[in-house]
C-alpha cells in the first residue's frame, strides 16, 4: 500500500513539473469521454431504444435492392401486393408505405419537401388507431 502512495505522489510531482503536458492529457481525456458519450447517445436513441409501438419486435420491413438504379433500397410494394391476406399465415397485418420528395407550391417559390404515402392498414399494423 505504501508503494501505491509513493507512485501516486511521484505522478503528481511529474505532472506539476510539466503543466502543459498535464493540460493536454486532461483535454485529451475530456474530448475522448465527450465523443464517446455523444456516440453512445446516438446509438442508444437509434438502435437500442425500442420503437414506440406495441410489440415492436414483431414489426418487419420487407424491401428489395436495386443495384443498377444506384439506389440503396426500394420499398417492396409489388411483392406485398402478392401476399394473399386470407391465406397469409406469416403476417397478422400487412401495410404498404413509401417515402419520396415532392414540390410544395402555392407560395412565392416552390419548396421541396419529404412526403409519405401509406395504405389505411398502416395504423392497424402499428396499433396507432
Tab-separated table of C-alpha atoms in Angstrom:
chain	number	residue	atom	x	y	z
A	1	UNK	CA	0.000	0.000	0.000
A	2	UNK	CA	2.911	2.325	0.747
A	3	UNK	CA	4.297	1.921	-2.786
A	4	UNK	CA	0.955	2.975	-4.316
A	5	UNK	CA	1.051	6.285	-2.417
A	6	UNK	CA	4.693	6.762	-3.364
A	7	UNK	CA	3.901	6.197	-7.064
A	8	UNK	CA	0.885	8.499	-6.855
A	9	UNK	CA	2.962	11.307	-5.281
A	10	UNK	CA	5.616	10.831	-7.970
A	11	UNK	CA	2.942	11.056	-10.718
A	12	UNK	CA	1.511	14.273	-9.235
A	13	UNK	CA	5.001	15.820	-8.933
A	14	UNK	CA	5.782	14.868	-12.542
A	15	UNK	CA	2.546	16.434	-13.796
A	16	UNK	CA	3.177	19.607	-11.783
A	17	UNK	CA	6.652	19.917	-13.327
A	18	UNK	CA	5.124	19.915	-16.833
A	19	UNK	CA	1.720	21.654	-16.640
A	20	UNK	CA	1.423	21.792	-20.453
A	21	UNK	CA	1.593	18.022	-20.696
A	22	UNK	CA	-0.936	17.682	-17.865
A	23	UNK	CA	-3.334	20.093	-19.596
A	24	UNK	CA	-3.040	18.218	-22.902
A	25	UNK	CA	-3.621	14.882	-21.135
A	26	UNK	CA	-6.723	16.201	-19.332
A	27	UNK	CA	-8.030	17.818	-22.533
A	28	UNK	CA	-7.497	14.593	-24.483
A	29	UNK	CA	-9.363	12.591	-21.851
A	30	UNK	CA	-12.211	15.139	-21.802
A	31	UNK	CA	-12.557	15.062	-25.598
A	32	UNK	CA	-12.484	11.263	-25.652
A	33	UNK	CA	-15.103	10.950	-22.927
A	34	UNK	CA	-17.288	13.606	-24.599
A	35	UNK	CA	-17.084	11.945	-28.014
A	36	UNK	CA	-17.818	8.538	-26.504
A	37	UNK	CA	-20.864	9.942	-24.684
A	38	UNK	CA	-22.182	11.619	-27.849
A	39	UNK	CA	-21.765	8.477	-29.965
A	40	UNK	CA	-23.407	6.294	-27.323
A	41	UNK	CA	-26.341	8.720	-27.066
A	42	UNK	CA	-26.944	8.457	-30.815
A	43	UNK	CA	-26.580	4.661	-30.842
A	44	UNK	CA	-28.861	4.349	-27.812
A	45	UNK	CA	-31.540	6.557	-29.355
A	46	UNK	CA	-31.422	4.963	-32.803
A	47	UNK	CA	-30.539	1.306	-32.243
A	48	UNK	CA	-31.112	0.334	-28.631
A	49	UNK	CA	-34.380	2.083	-27.760
A	50	UNK	CA	-37.440	0.080	-28.795
A	51	UNK	CA	-39.850	1.560	-31.314
A	52	UNK	CA	-42.764	3.467	-29.726
A	53	UNK	CA	-45.343	0.867	-30.790
A	54	UNK	CA	-46.797	-2.166	-29.016
A	55	UNK	CA	-44.705	-5.296	-29.647
A	56	UNK	CA	-42.006	-3.562	-31.722
A	57	UNK	CA	-40.086	-6.828	-32.037
A	58	UNK	CA	-42.906	-8.199	-34.203
A	59	UNK	CA	-42.689	-5.458	-36.858
A	60	UNK	CA	-40.956	-6.430	-40.107
A	61	UNK	CA	-39.945	-4.258	-43.072
A	62	UNK	CA	-39.676	-6.005	-46.428
A	63	UNK	CA	-37.727	-4.343	-49.227
A	64	UNK	CA	-35.535	-5.258	-52.161
A	65	UNK	CA	-32.374	-3.727	-53.563
A	66	UNK	CA	-31.871	-2.186	-56.978
A	67	UNK	CA	-28.105	-2.051	-57.625
A	68	UNK	CA	-28.475	-0.937	-61.250
A	69	UNK	CA	-30.555	2.096	-60.264
A	70	UNK	CA	-27.933	3.415	-57.813
A	71	UNK	CA	-30.499	3.351	-55.008
A	72	UNK	CA	-29.700	1.662	-51.684
A	73	UNK	CA	-33.152	0.047	-51.419
A	74	UNK	CA	-36.700	0.219	-52.735
A	75	UNK	CA	-39.893	-0.480	-50.817
A	76	UNK	CA	-41.197	-3.832	-51.948
A	77	UNK	CA	-44.747	-2.714	-52.684
A	78	UNK	CA	-45.016	-5.076	-55.631
A	79	UNK	CA	-44.174	-8.098	-53.509
A	80	UNK	CA	-46.528	-7.073	-50.727
A	81	UNK	CA	-49.441	-6.812	-53.154
A	82	UNK	CA	-48.916	-10.507	-53.906
A	83	UNK	CA	-49.486	-11.536	-50.279
A	84	UNK	CA	-52.941	-13.075	-50.078
A	85	UNK	CA	-54.425	-11.734	-46.858
A	86	UNK	CA	-56.813	-14.673	-46.454
A	87	UNK	CA	-54.174	-17.386	-46.867
A	88	UNK	CA	-51.354	-15.478	-45.160
A	89	UNK	CA	-50.035	-17.302	-42.090
A	90	UNK	CA	-46.795	-15.360	-41.654
A	91	UNK	CA	-48.176	-11.869	-41.002
A	92	UNK	CA	-51.121	-10.774	-38.877
A	93	UNK	CA	-51.482	-7.486	-40.799
A	94	UNK	CA	-49.789	-6.035	-43.879
A	95	UNK	CA	-49.375	-2.366	-44.760
A	96	UNK	CA	-47.565	-0.524	-47.530
A	97	UNK	CA	-45.730	2.764	-47.235
A	98	UNK	CA	-43.490	4.827	-49.455
A	99	UNK	CA	-41.493	7.974	-48.830
A	100	UNK	CA	-40.390	10.363	-51.532
A	101	UNK	CA	-39.944	14.040	-52.275
A	102	UNK	CA	-42.445	16.443	-53.811
A	103	UNK	CA	-42.746	20.115	-54.671
A	104	UNK	CA	-44.990	22.197	-52.418
A	105	UNK	CA	-46.419	25.106	-54.391
A	106	UNK	CA	-48.795	27.935	-53.621
A	107	UNK	CA	-46.348	30.401	-52.112
A	108	UNK	CA	-43.810	32.669	-53.750
A	109	UNK	CA	-41.457	29.832	-54.652
A	110	UNK	CA	-41.997	26.063	-54.724
A	111	UNK	CA	-40.376	24.178	-51.887
A	112	UNK	CA	-39.044	20.594	-51.998
A	113	UNK	CA	-40.461	18.551	-49.098
A	114	UNK	CA	-40.400	14.918	-47.922
A	115	UNK	CA	-43.739	13.141	-48.249
A	116	UNK	CA	-45.020	9.746	-47.270
A	117	UNK	CA	-47.844	7.618	-48.604
A	118	UNK	CA	-49.360	4.647	-46.819
A	119	UNK	CA	-52.260	2.259	-47.043
A	120	UNK	CA	-55.036	2.715	-44.473
A	121	UNK	CA	-53.952	-0.509	-42.749
A	122	UNK	CA	-50.684	1.110	-41.574
A	123	UNK	CA	-52.307	2.430	-38.396
A	124	UNK	CA	-53.769	-1.021	-37.658
A	125	UNK	CA	-50.347	-2.615	-38.153
A	126	UNK	CA	-48.727	-0.127	-35.765
A	127	UNK	CA	-51.754	-0.261	-33.445
A	128	UNK	CA	-51.868	3.518	-33.501
A	129	UNK	CA	-55.609	3.927	-34.068
